[in-house]
Tab-separated table of C-alpha atoms in Angstrom:
chain	number	residue	atom	x	y	z
A	1	MET	CA	-127.008	-2.364	-227.035
A	2	ILE	CA	-126.327	-2.390	-230.576
A	3	ALA	CA	-126.290	1.410	-231.181
A	4	ASP	CA	-124.266	2.045	-228.040
A	5	HIS	CA	-121.574	-0.387	-229.836
A	6	GLN	CA	-122.065	1.367	-233.067
A	7	LYS	CA	-121.777	4.692	-231.594
A	8	SER	CA	-118.784	4.213	-229.188
A	9	LYS	CA	-116.613	1.418	-230.167
A	10	GLY	CA	-114.894	1.410	-226.736
A	11	SER	CA	-117.905	1.931	-224.334
A	12	ASN	CA	-120.059	-1.450	-224.399
A	13	THR	CA	-119.147	-4.832	-226.091
A	14	LEU	CA	-120.614	-8.180	-225.975
A	15	VAL	CA	-118.017	-10.720	-224.685
A	16	ARG	CA	-118.845	-14.502	-223.698
A	17	ALA	CA	-117.589	-15.155	-220.543
A	18	SER	CA	-118.283	-18.954	-220.920
A	19	SER	CA	-119.650	-21.434	-223.047
A	20	SER	CA	-123.136	-20.308	-222.565
A	21	ASN	CA	-122.781	-16.665	-220.914
A	22	VAL	CA	-122.579	-13.199	-222.400
A	23	MET	CA	-121.422	-10.343	-220.592
A	24	LEU	CA	-121.382	-6.701	-221.304
A	25	ILE	CA	-118.719	-4.914	-219.997
A	26	GLY	CA	-117.733	-1.168	-220.695
A	27	ASN	CA	-113.911	-1.584	-220.578
A	28	LEU	CA	-112.734	-4.934	-222.021
A	29	GLY	CA	-108.820	-4.467	-220.619
A	30	ASN	CA	-106.677	-7.247	-221.217
A	31	LEU	CA	-109.187	-8.366	-223.847
A	32	ARG	CA	-107.670	-5.653	-225.966
A	33	GLN	CA	-104.181	-7.189	-226.403
A	34	GLY	CA	-101.712	-7.649	-229.637
A	35	GLY	CA	-103.836	-6.540	-232.263
A	36	GLY	CA	-101.030	-7.249	-234.503
A	37	ASN	CA	-101.950	-9.515	-237.620
A	38	THR	CA	-98.918	-11.830	-237.186
A	39	GLY	CA	-99.780	-15.122	-238.746
A	40	SER	CA	-102.954	-14.157	-239.971
A	41	THR	CA	-104.053	-14.943	-243.453
A	42	ALA	CA	-106.624	-12.477	-243.310
A	43	ASN	CA	-105.964	-8.915	-245.182
A	44	THR	CA	-108.183	-6.296	-243.136
A	45	ASN	CA	-107.874	-3.937	-246.068
A	46	THR	CA	-110.066	-6.373	-248.282
A	47	TYR	CA	-112.605	-6.333	-245.386
A	48	GLU	CA	-115.482	-6.022	-247.395
A	49	GLN	CA	-114.404	-9.110	-249.702
A	50	PHE	CA	-113.024	-11.313	-246.586
A	51	PHE	CA	-116.467	-11.323	-244.460
A	52	GLU	CA	-120.315	-11.959	-244.631
A	53	THR	CA	-121.060	-8.452	-243.558
A	54	SER	CA	-124.813	-8.045	-244.608
A	55	LEU	CA	-127.287	-7.830	-241.555
A	56	SER	CA	-130.643	-9.441	-241.714
A	57	SER	CA	-133.243	-6.700	-242.918
A	58	SER	CA	-135.694	-8.180	-240.449
A	59	SER	CA	-133.650	-8.564	-237.603
A	60	SER	CA	-134.746	-5.385	-235.802
A	61	LYS	CA	-138.548	-6.392	-236.753
A	62	GLN	CA	-138.312	-9.660	-235.332
A	63	PRO	CA	-136.809	-10.026	-231.671
A	64	ASN	CA	-138.028	-13.362	-230.829
A	65	LYS	CA	-136.563	-14.819	-233.886
A	66	TYR	CA	-134.381	-16.980	-231.887
A	67	PRO	CA	-136.730	-17.796	-228.831
A	68	ASN	CA	-134.472	-20.692	-227.768
A	69	SER	CA	-131.267	-18.523	-227.287
A	70	VAL	CA	-128.758	-20.286	-225.219
A	71	MET	CA	-126.395	-17.384	-224.613
A	72	GLY	CA	-127.877	-17.107	-221.034
A	73	ASN	CA	-127.407	-14.410	-218.720
A	74	VAL	CA	-125.863	-10.827	-219.831
A	75	VAL	CA	-124.457	-9.254	-216.801
A	76	LYS	CA	-123.793	-5.421	-217.532
A	77	LYS	CA	-120.812	-4.008	-215.549
A	78	GLN	CA	-121.391	-0.643	-213.795
A	79	ASN	CA	-119.830	1.876	-211.732
A	80	ASP	CA	-120.882	3.064	-208.342
A	81	ASP	CA	-120.078	6.915	-207.040
A	82	SER	CA	-116.975	5.732	-206.258
A	83	ASN	CA	-115.738	4.467	-209.448
A	84	HIS	CA	-115.805	1.125	-208.144
A	85	ASP	CA	-117.295	-2.146	-209.989
A	86	ARG	CA	-120.692	-3.260	-208.396
A	87	ALA	CA	-122.359	-6.261	-208.950
A	88	VAL	CA	-125.599	-6.194	-210.802
A	89	PRO	CA	-128.560	-6.945	-208.696
A	90	ALA	CA	-130.120	-10.677	-208.998
A	91	GLN	CA	-133.592	-9.182	-209.753
A	92	ASP	CA	-131.998	-7.525	-212.911
A	93	ALA	CA	-131.267	-11.337	-214.275
A	94	SER	CA	-134.629	-11.905	-215.853
A	95	LEU	CA	-134.121	-8.423	-217.749
A	96	CYS	CA	-130.721	-9.380	-218.668
A	97	ARG	CA	-131.773	-12.825	-220.181
A	98	ALA	CA	-134.555	-11.599	-221.959
A	99	LEU	CA	-132.091	-9.101	-223.579
A	100	SER	CA	-129.717	-11.422	-224.449
A	101	THR	CA	-132.519	-13.936	-226.362
A	102	ARG	CA	-133.511	-10.757	-228.774
A	103	MET	CA	-129.743	-10.409	-229.878
A	104	ASP	CA	-130.003	-11.285	-233.450
A	105	PRO	CA	-126.773	-13.299	-234.525
A	106	GLU	CA	-125.967	-11.338	-237.476
A	107	THR	CA	-125.523	-8.241	-235.467
A	108	LEU	CA	-123.207	-9.898	-233.429
A	109	LYS	CA	-121.358	-11.015	-236.334
A	110	MET	CA	-121.308	-7.581	-237.915
A	111	MET	CA	-120.108	-6.338	-234.261
A	112	GLY	CA	-117.229	-8.991	-234.527
A	113	ASN	CA	-116.306	-7.716	-238.023
A	114	GLU	CA	-115.971	-4.320	-237.066
A	115	ASP	CA	-113.602	-5.619	-233.901
A	116	TYR	CA	-111.716	-7.532	-236.613
A	117	LYS	CA	-111.179	-4.884	-238.944
A	118	SER	CA	-109.849	-2.987	-236.022
A	119	GLY	CA	-107.556	-5.652	-235.074
A	120	ASN	CA	-109.214	-6.486	-231.802
A	121	PHE	CA	-109.437	-10.100	-232.518
A	122	ALA	CA	-110.058	-11.558	-229.095
A	123	GLU	CA	-113.047	-9.450	-229.016
A	124	ALA	CA	-114.192	-10.374	-232.323
A	125	LEU	CA	-113.743	-13.955	-231.417
A	126	ALA	CA	-116.132	-13.868	-228.492
A	127	LEU	CA	-118.697	-11.958	-230.699
A	128	TYR	CA	-118.647	-14.893	-233.222
A	129	ASP	CA	-118.875	-17.234	-230.618
A	130	ALA	CA	-121.798	-15.489	-229.059
A	131	ALA	CA	-123.598	-15.613	-232.671
A	132	ILE	CA	-122.329	-19.306	-233.069
A	133	SER	CA	-124.195	-19.914	-229.648
A	134	ILE	CA	-127.351	-18.571	-231.009
A	135	ASP	CA	-127.271	-19.995	-234.162
A	136	PRO	CA	-124.608	-22.801	-234.756
A	137	ASN	CA	-125.663	-23.968	-238.274
A	138	LYS	CA	-124.735	-20.648	-240.007
A	139	ALA	CA	-121.464	-21.341	-242.166
A	140	SER	CA	-120.552	-17.683	-242.181
A	141	TYR	CA	-120.116	-17.433	-238.227
A	142	ARG	CA	-117.663	-20.443	-238.207
A	143	SER	CA	-115.715	-19.136	-241.122
A	144	ASN	CA	-115.336	-15.437	-239.577
A	145	LYS	CA	-114.149	-17.383	-236.040
A	146	SER	CA	-111.693	-19.208	-238.066
A	147	ALA	CA	-110.347	-15.892	-239.381
A	148	ALA	CA	-110.278	-14.837	-235.731
A	149	LEU	CA	-108.888	-17.874	-234.366
A	150	THR	CA	-106.056	-17.564	-237.212
A	151	ALA	CA	-105.307	-14.077	-236.225
A	152	LEU	CA	-104.710	-15.226	-232.673
A	153	GLY	CA	-102.257	-18.075	-233.880
A	154	ARG	CA	-104.721	-20.554	-233.281
A	155	LEU	CA	-104.466	-22.448	-236.386
A	156	LEU	CA	-105.561	-25.669	-235.416
A	157	GLU	CA	-108.621	-24.599	-234.123
A	158	ALA	CA	-109.081	-22.328	-237.117
A	159	VAL	CA	-108.870	-25.610	-238.973
A	160	PHE	CA	-111.685	-27.522	-237.086
A	161	GLU	CA	-113.979	-24.234	-237.440
A	162	CYS	CA	-113.501	-24.107	-241.388
A	163	ARG	CA	-114.187	-28.001	-241.402
A	164	GLU	CA	-117.400	-27.488	-239.650
A	165	ALA	CA	-118.166	-24.390	-242.104
A	166	ILE	CA	-117.649	-26.709	-245.009
A	167	ARG	CA	-120.013	-29.589	-243.169
A	168	ILE	CA	-122.664	-26.917	-242.741
A	169	GLU	CA	-122.339	-25.442	-246.650
A	170	PRO	CA	-120.335	-27.682	-248.718
A	171	ARG	CA	-119.840	-25.362	-251.579
A	172	TYR	CA	-118.871	-22.357	-249.576
A	173	HIS	CA	-115.943	-21.142	-251.623
A	174	ARG	CA	-114.572	-18.839	-248.920
A	175	ALA	CA	-114.209	-21.426	-246.236
A	176	HIS	CA	-112.527	-23.699	-248.590
A	177	HIS	CA	-110.108	-21.064	-249.520
A	178	ARG	CA	-109.393	-20.110	-245.928
A	179	LEU	CA	-108.906	-23.865	-245.118
A	180	ALA	CA	-106.672	-24.706	-247.969
A	181	THR	CA	-104.325	-21.809	-246.908
A	182	LEU	CA	-104.594	-22.647	-243.245
A	183	TYR	CA	-103.621	-26.572	-244.667
A	184	LEU	CA	-100.694	-24.976	-246.807
A	185	ARG	CA	-99.224	-23.281	-243.681
A	186	LEU	CA	-99.453	-26.550	-241.539
A	187	GLY	CA	-97.914	-28.426	-244.207
A	188	GLU	CA	-100.601	-30.469	-245.354
A	189	VAL	CA	-100.189	-29.668	-248.956
A	190	GLU	CA	-102.136	-32.220	-250.463
A	191	LYS	CA	-105.404	-31.222	-248.711
A	192	ALA	CA	-104.313	-27.607	-249.374
A	193	ILE	CA	-104.506	-28.024	-253.147
A	194	TYR	CA	-107.918	-30.344	-252.821
A	195	HIS	CA	-109.537	-27.237	-251.072
A	196	TYR	CA	-108.173	-24.611	-253.391
A	197	LYS	CA	-109.729	-26.420	-256.085
A	198	HIS	CA	-113.064	-26.233	-254.291
A	199	ALA	CA	-112.751	-22.599	-253.543
A	200	GLY	CA	-114.275	-21.569	-256.922
A	201	PRO	CA	-113.234	-17.811	-257.732
A	202	GLU	CA	-111.718	-17.522	-254.693
A	203	ALA	CA	-108.515	-19.167	-255.676
A	204	ASP	CA	-105.780	-18.918	-258.541
A	205	GLN	CA	-103.173	-20.289	-260.187
A	206	ILE	CA	-100.942	-18.560	-257.902
A	207	ASP	CA	-101.994	-20.585	-255.098
A	208	ILE	CA	-101.609	-23.913	-256.319
A	209	ALA	CA	-98.084	-23.077	-257.632
A	210	LYS	CA	-97.458	-22.051	-254.035
A	211	CYS	CA	-98.732	-25.590	-252.808
A	212	LYS	CA	-96.494	-27.396	-255.716
A	213	ASN	CA	-93.465	-25.455	-254.601
A	214	VAL	CA	-93.695	-26.390	-251.000
A	215	GLN	CA	-94.595	-29.851	-252.101
A	216	GLY	CA	-91.207	-30.070	-254.380
A	217	HIS	CA	-89.122	-28.978	-250.847
A	218	LEU	CA	-91.074	-31.456	-248.786
A	219	ASN	CA	-90.197	-34.409	-251.612
A	220	LYS	CA	-86.463	-33.317	-251.159
A	221	CYS	CA	-86.759	-33.669	-247.477
A	222	THR	CA	-87.806	-37.064	-247.711
A	223	ASP	CA	-85.019	-37.750	-250.264
A	224	VAL	CA	-82.132	-36.298	-248.018
A	225	LYS	CA	-83.420	-37.767	-244.904
A	226	ARG	CA	-83.222	-41.255	-246.294
A	227	MET	CA	-79.632	-40.616	-247.517
A	228	ARG	CA	-79.056	-39.058	-243.775
A	229	ASP	CA	-77.755	-35.899	-245.470
A	230	TRP	CA	-78.516	-33.561	-242.480
A	231	ASN	CA	-77.175	-30.244	-243.642
A	232	SER	CA	-79.175	-30.525	-246.787
A	233	LEU	CA	-82.101	-31.446	-244.828
A	234	ILE	CA	-81.803	-28.268	-242.575
A	235	LYS	CA	-81.637	-26.231	-245.891
A	236	GLU	CA	-84.588	-27.953	-247.464
A	237	THR	CA	-86.976	-27.728	-244.097
A	238	ALA	CA	-86.022	-23.612	-244.169
A	239	ALA	CA	-87.046	-23.519	-247.532
A	240	ALA	CA	-90.458	-25.244	-247.316
A	241	ILE	CA	-91.035	-23.001	-244.007
A	242	SER	CA	-90.080	-19.784	-246.429
A	243	ALA	CA	-92.390	-21.042	-249.097
A	244	GLY	CA	-95.594	-21.068	-247.347
A	245	ALA	CA	-95.438	-23.967	-244.419
A	246	ASP	CA	-94.263	-21.123	-241.679
A	247	SER	CA	-96.638	-23.183	-238.996
A	248	ALA	CA	-95.925	-26.947	-239.968
A	249	PRO	CA	-95.212	-28.669	-236.511
A	250	SER	CA	-94.028	-31.470	-238.748
A	251	ILE	CA	-91.580	-29.849	-240.750
A	252	TYR	CA	-89.997	-27.755	-237.838
A	253	ALA	CA	-89.563	-31.233	-236.008
A	254	LEU	CA	-87.717	-32.540	-239.015
A	255	GLN	CA	-85.297	-29.361	-239.013
A	256	ALA	CA	-84.904	-29.781	-235.311
A	257	GLU	CA	-84.164	-33.564	-235.658
A	258	ALA	CA	-81.564	-32.815	-238.316
A	259	LEU	CA	-80.022	-30.173	-236.188
A	260	LEU	CA	-79.407	-32.672	-233.311
A	261	LYS	CA	-77.582	-34.917	-235.580
A	262	VAL	CA	-75.022	-32.274	-236.485
A	263	HIS	CA	-74.750	-31.332	-232.784
A	264	ARG	CA	-76.266	-27.854	-233.086
A	265	HIS	CA	-78.662	-28.344	-230.096
A	266	GLN	CA	-79.237	-24.606	-229.492
A	267	GLU	CA	-80.766	-24.151	-233.114
A	268	ALA	CA	-82.479	-27.342	-232.536
A	269	ASP	CA	-84.225	-25.949	-229.629
A	270	GLU	CA	-84.782	-22.786	-231.293
A	271	ALA	CA	-86.608	-24.499	-234.472
A	272	MET	CA	-88.765	-26.305	-231.950
A	273	GLU	CA	-89.721	-22.859	-230.450
A	274	ASN	CA	-90.235	-21.172	-233.793
A	275	GLY	CA	-92.870	-23.913	-234.591
A	276	SER	CA	-96.542	-23.008	-233.482
A	277	LYS	CA	-97.336	-24.012	-230.074
A	278	PHE	CA	-100.767	-26.485	-230.111
A	279	SER	CA	-102.129	-28.332	-227.289
A	280	VAL	CA	-101.062	-32.043	-227.154
A	281	ASP	CA	-105.125	-32.885	-227.846
A	282	ASP	CA	-105.454	-30.554	-230.838
A	283	CYS	CA	-102.176	-31.845	-232.330
A	284	THR	CA	-103.710	-35.429	-231.952
A	285	LYS	CA	-106.820	-34.511	-233.252
A	286	PHE	CA	-105.438	-32.778	-236.220
A	287	PHE	CA	-102.206	-35.190	-236.910
A	288	GLY	CA	-103.440	-38.379	-235.307
A	289	PRO	CA	-102.030	-40.474	-232.511
A	290	ILE	CA	-99.023	-41.566	-234.825
A	291	GLY	CA	-98.248	-38.362	-236.229
A	292	ASN	CA	-98.204	-36.381	-232.741
A	293	ALA	CA	-96.000	-39.341	-231.225
A	294	ASN	CA	-93.478	-38.641	-233.655
A	295	LEU	CA	-93.697	-35.062	-232.955
A	296	LEU	CA	-93.201	-35.865	-228.882
A	297	VAL	CA	-90.311	-37.890	-229.819
A	298	VAL	CA	-88.554	-35.263	-231.373
A	299	GLN	CA	-89.774	-32.574	-228.529
A	300	ALA	CA	-88.432	-35.129	-226.230
A	301	GLN	CA	-84.853	-35.325	-227.587
A	302	VAL	CA	-84.362	-31.379	-227.765
A	303	ASN	CA	-85.473	-30.967	-224.078
A	304	LEU	CA	-82.868	-33.711	-223.412
A	305	ALA	CA	-80.353	-31.953	-225.200
A	306	VAL	CA	-80.734	-28.379	-223.441
A	307	GLY	CA	-80.998	-29.921	-220.272
A	308	ARG	CA	-84.926	-30.100	-219.502
A	309	PHE	CA	-84.956	-33.574	-218.276
A	310	ASP	CA	-87.919	-33.786	-216.528
A	311	ASP	CA	-89.892	-32.329	-220.001
A	312	ALA	CA	-88.020	-34.674	-221.785
A	313	LEU	CA	-89.589	-37.952	-219.733
A	314	ALA	CA	-92.876	-36.271	-219.890
A	315	ALA	CA	-92.966	-35.864	-223.723
A	316	VAL	CA	-91.734	-39.363	-224.538
A	317	GLN	CA	-94.208	-40.702	-222.034
A	318	LYS	CA	-96.920	-39.147	-223.771
A	319	ALA	CA	-95.468	-40.452	-226.980
A	320	ALA	CA	-95.517	-43.900	-225.688
A	321	LYS	CA	-99.007	-43.647	-224.860
A	322	LEU	CA	-100.070	-42.314	-228.033
A	323	ASP	CA	-98.033	-44.988	-230.160
A	324	SER	CA	-96.710	-47.977	-228.492
A	325	ASN	CA	-95.188	-49.268	-231.471
A	326	ASN	CA	-93.019	-46.134	-232.178
A	327	LYS	CA	-89.510	-47.719	-232.462
A	328	GLU	CA	-87.742	-44.326	-231.242
A	329	VAL	CA	-89.653	-44.184	-228.130
A	330	ASN	CA	-88.079	-46.933	-226.054
A	331	PRO	CA	-84.421	-45.781	-226.879
A	332	VAL	CA	-85.208	-42.404	-226.038
A	333	MET	CA	-87.152	-43.335	-222.878
A	334	ARG	CA	-84.029	-45.333	-221.931
A	335	ARG	CA	-81.539	-42.489	-222.603
A	336	ALA	CA	-83.680	-39.435	-220.873
A	337	ARG	CA	-84.096	-41.783	-217.740
A	338	ALA	CA	-80.214	-42.560	-217.568
A	339	VAL	CA	-79.109	-38.914	-218.256
A	340	ALA	CA	-81.531	-37.543	-215.600
A	341	ALA	CA	-80.360	-40.004	-213.101
A	342	ALA	CA	-76.851	-39.077	-213.775
A	343	ARG	CA	-77.630	-35.655	-213.262
A	344	SER	CA	-79.300	-36.217	-210.086
A	345	ASN	CA	-76.482	-38.187	-208.948
A	346	GLY	CA	-74.027	-36.149	-209.653
A	347	ASN	CA	-75.655	-33.356	-207.873
A	348	GLU	CA	-76.062	-35.185	-204.763
A	349	LEU	CA	-72.460	-35.614	-204.754
A	350	PHE	CA	-71.619	-32.223	-205.577
A	351	LYS	CA	-73.618	-31.224	-202.998
A	352	ALA	CA	-71.507	-33.175	-200.418
A	353	SER	CA	-68.188	-31.738	-201.675
A	354	ARG	CA	-67.387	-34.935	-202.982
A	355	PHE	CA	-66.468	-33.648	-206.330
A	356	SER	CA	-64.379	-36.628	-207.952
A	357	GLU	CA	-67.159	-38.995	-207.330
A	358	ALA	CA	-69.837	-36.171	-208.978
A	359	SER	CA	-67.492	-35.774	-211.981
A	360	VAL	CA	-67.523	-39.615	-212.537
A	361	ALA	CA	-71.458	-39.698	-212.207
A	362	TYR	CA	-71.614	-37.035	-214.485
A	363	GLY	CA	-69.354	-38.872	-217.002
A	364	GLU	CA	-71.755	-41.794	-216.744
A	365	GLY	CA	-74.104	-39.862	-218.220
A	366	LEU	CA	-72.292	-38.714	-220.873
A	367	GLU	CA	-71.789	-42.464	-221.843
A	368	HIS	CA	-75.473	-42.304	-222.905
A	369	ASP	CA	-75.585	-38.625	-224.081
A	370	PRO	CA	-71.680	-37.277	-225.185
A	371	TYR	CA	-72.926	-34.137	-226.224
A	372	ASN	CA	-75.369	-33.232	-223.303
A	373	SER	CA	-74.039	-29.363	-222.629
A	374	VAL	CA	-75.573	-29.754	-218.925
A	375	LEU	CA	-73.551	-32.686	-217.943
A	376	LEU	CA	-70.457	-31.347	-219.760
A	377	CYS	CA	-70.945	-28.017	-217.764
A	378	ASN	CA	-71.678	-29.820	-214.459
A	379	ARG	CA	-68.636	-32.100	-214.930
A	380	ALA	CA	-66.467	-28.832	-215.574
A	381	ALA	CA	-67.448	-27.381	-212.236
A	382	CYS	CA	-66.488	-30.634	-210.607
A	383	ARG	CA	-63.073	-30.280	-212.178
A	384	SER	CA	-62.752	-26.841	-211.429
A	385	LYS	CA	-62.984	-27.729	-207.882
A	386	LEU	CA	-60.640	-30.372	-208.190
A	387	GLY	CA	-58.034	-27.817	-209.736
A	388	GLN	CA	-58.337	-29.455	-212.898
A	389	TYR	CA	-58.782	-26.180	-214.966
A	390	GLU	CA	-57.846	-27.530	-218.419
A	391	LYS	CA	-60.110	-30.254	-218.607
A	392	ALA	CA	-62.812	-27.953	-217.152
A	393	VAL	CA	-62.268	-25.671	-220.165
A	394	GLU	CA	-62.626	-28.651	-222.541
A	395	ASP	CA	-65.890	-29.478	-220.926
A	396	CYS	CA	-67.219	-25.935	-221.354
A	397	ASN	CA	-65.696	-25.741	-225.224
A	398	SER	CA	-68.015	-28.772	-226.012
A	399	ALA	CA	-70.762	-27.672	-224.192
A	400	LEU	CA	-70.537	-24.060	-226.005
A	401	ASN	CA	-70.178	-26.134	-229.250
A	402	VAL	CA	-73.449	-27.170	-229.261
A	403	ARG	CA	-74.859	-24.314	-227.494
A	404	PRO	CA	-73.247	-21.207	-228.054
A	405	LYS	CA	-75.354	-19.107	-225.799
A	406	TYR	CA	-75.097	-21.421	-222.933
A	407	SER	CA	-74.028	-18.572	-220.449
A	408	LYS	CA	-73.576	-20.643	-217.307
A	409	ALA	CA	-70.667	-22.813	-219.385
A	410	ARG	CA	-69.451	-19.582	-220.671
A	411	LEU	CA	-69.059	-18.098	-217.244
A	412	ARG	CA	-67.447	-21.214	-215.999
A	413	ARG	CA	-64.954	-21.088	-218.849
A	414	ALA	CA	-64.115	-17.552	-218.101
A	415	ASN	CA	-63.404	-18.536	-214.534
A	416	CYS	CA	-61.140	-21.280	-215.102
A	417	TYR	CA	-59.477	-18.908	-217.759
A	418	ALA	CA	-58.692	-16.371	-215.045
A	419	LYS	CA	-57.430	-19.647	-212.801
A	420	LEU	CA	-54.985	-20.071	-215.533
A	421	GLU	CA	-53.797	-16.557	-216.052
A	422	ARG	CA	-55.122	-16.574	-219.441
A	423	TRP	CA	-56.531	-12.958	-219.399
A	424	GLU	CA	-57.359	-12.276	-222.804
A	425	SER	CA	-59.460	-15.284	-223.358
A	426	SER	CA	-61.067	-14.685	-219.980
A	427	ILE	CA	-61.979	-10.942	-220.744
A	428	LYS	CA	-63.350	-11.826	-224.238
A	429	ASP	CA	-65.996	-14.401	-222.039
A	430	TYR	CA	-66.632	-11.818	-219.644
A	431	GLU	CA	-67.660	-9.315	-222.277
A	432	ILE	CA	-69.922	-11.521	-223.980
A	433	LEU	CA	-71.496	-12.398	-220.702
A	434	GLN	CA	-71.714	-8.637	-219.875
A	435	ARG	CA	-73.359	-7.887	-223.295
A	436	GLU	CA	-76.214	-10.382	-222.345
A	437	SER	CA	-76.534	-9.458	-218.732
A	438	PRO	CA	-75.173	-5.590	-218.398
A	439	GLU	CA	-76.427	-5.472	-214.778
A	440	ASP	CA	-74.671	-8.797	-213.207
A	441	GLU	CA	-72.258	-7.221	-210.862
A	442	GLU	CA	-70.517	-10.309	-210.341
A	443	VAL	CA	-69.884	-10.439	-214.072
A	444	ILE	CA	-68.934	-6.621	-213.976
A	445	LYS	CA	-66.537	-7.307	-211.079
A	446	ALA	CA	-64.574	-10.330	-212.691
A	447	LEU	CA	-64.245	-8.458	-216.005
A	448	GLN	CA	-62.705	-5.464	-213.937
A	449	GLU	CA	-60.321	-7.912	-212.327
A	450	ALA	CA	-59.235	-9.718	-215.344
A	451	GLN	CA	-58.788	-6.449	-217.362
A	452	ALA	CA	-56.486	-5.200	-214.217
A	453	GLN	CA	-54.467	-8.501	-214.291
A	454	LEU	CA	-53.870	-8.183	-217.979
A	455	LYS	CA	-52.955	-4.434	-217.841
A	456	LYS	CA	-50.395	-5.446	-214.890
A	457	LYS	CA	-48.999	-8.342	-216.909
A	458	HIS	CA	-48.116	-5.965	-219.592
A	459	GLY	CA	-46.510	-3.574	-217.028
A	460	GLY	CA	-49.396	-1.024	-217.054
A	461	SER	CA	-49.598	1.823	-214.381
């Protein structure tokens, strides 16, 4: 099986099917996705330096070196005469199991290294996992798995694997360096410096200088936040991200919080989107319950600002469970519930064509969140139905000020401009909408009508 893998890279590859099974398949198909190296700290051009690549000289001579392998069954994917997949006969299971126990983990690691070098990170990860399942106490397997996880953008999991590698081998310089780089990207500068100092020849003064640069920006973040200088906080968080903390949820959350304060809701949403996506459990494990609760409170506020009311409530409720002493949880929860209730009540009244009452309902929600773009846009719809086009335009303006790409508010404003026969303004909005959605027939038709009316107004033929 190893010979097949080495002779023809695309033919047979081991892939872990579950925590205890390995599957041998002919075409990895959707596992071969996105081999890009974005976000990876690994440099495949220095592959020989980056991995422990040597094979055990006795691997082929000791087939029973790991008689207690937990790899489980190996299943081979075969094709019948019709080129359709067929299941492996049950009687072959014992043979497959025997083959699996003879796989040397060093060989699996070498196969994983080949995949990593080729940019096939998901395949490499599966092979490193297979090696770990046979020999869970080999630090290099954990460290290499960390590199694959990093390349796949799964940085917190990569941290946990590096920690395990260092637990197994405390003086493993490469693992220390890899962990330090991960900590720097995640904004944990002091931990990064500690591990760089334990990385031996793997680290240099440039690494430490980079950490100190990021720390300087983070210190300024603390100072300007205390002074409520939100614009400076936006600037310093951006500088910290550019300096190396490019995957730090806490820094992106701090930036989003500042953007909310200056009513740049769309940018706040983009800031949270730009931050790495980690599971709640992983974030809690890495940042602790209190740290993750802070992140969830900011996420809830961003969700609320852009109209994801259910998501806002879910996030703040998770925060409350993680840290019941968080002072921001209750105010955010009350505001989220009030705004969600106002939107729901207003929507019901609007559906019943009770536009004046719906307008009042949305207004009640705006008392709790004056810059909420969704409530503003919904109230604009009510005012338009009531013939209050100027007021509707004002609400759309307010919504677009905080979310310039809010297409529903722009379309509503364009329609109101048309009702007011302000054709130039109407055309400008329709043209923006058409660039965003070239195939939208409603926008195309409305734009053509506005252009015709403007031409008519100027006496064109």
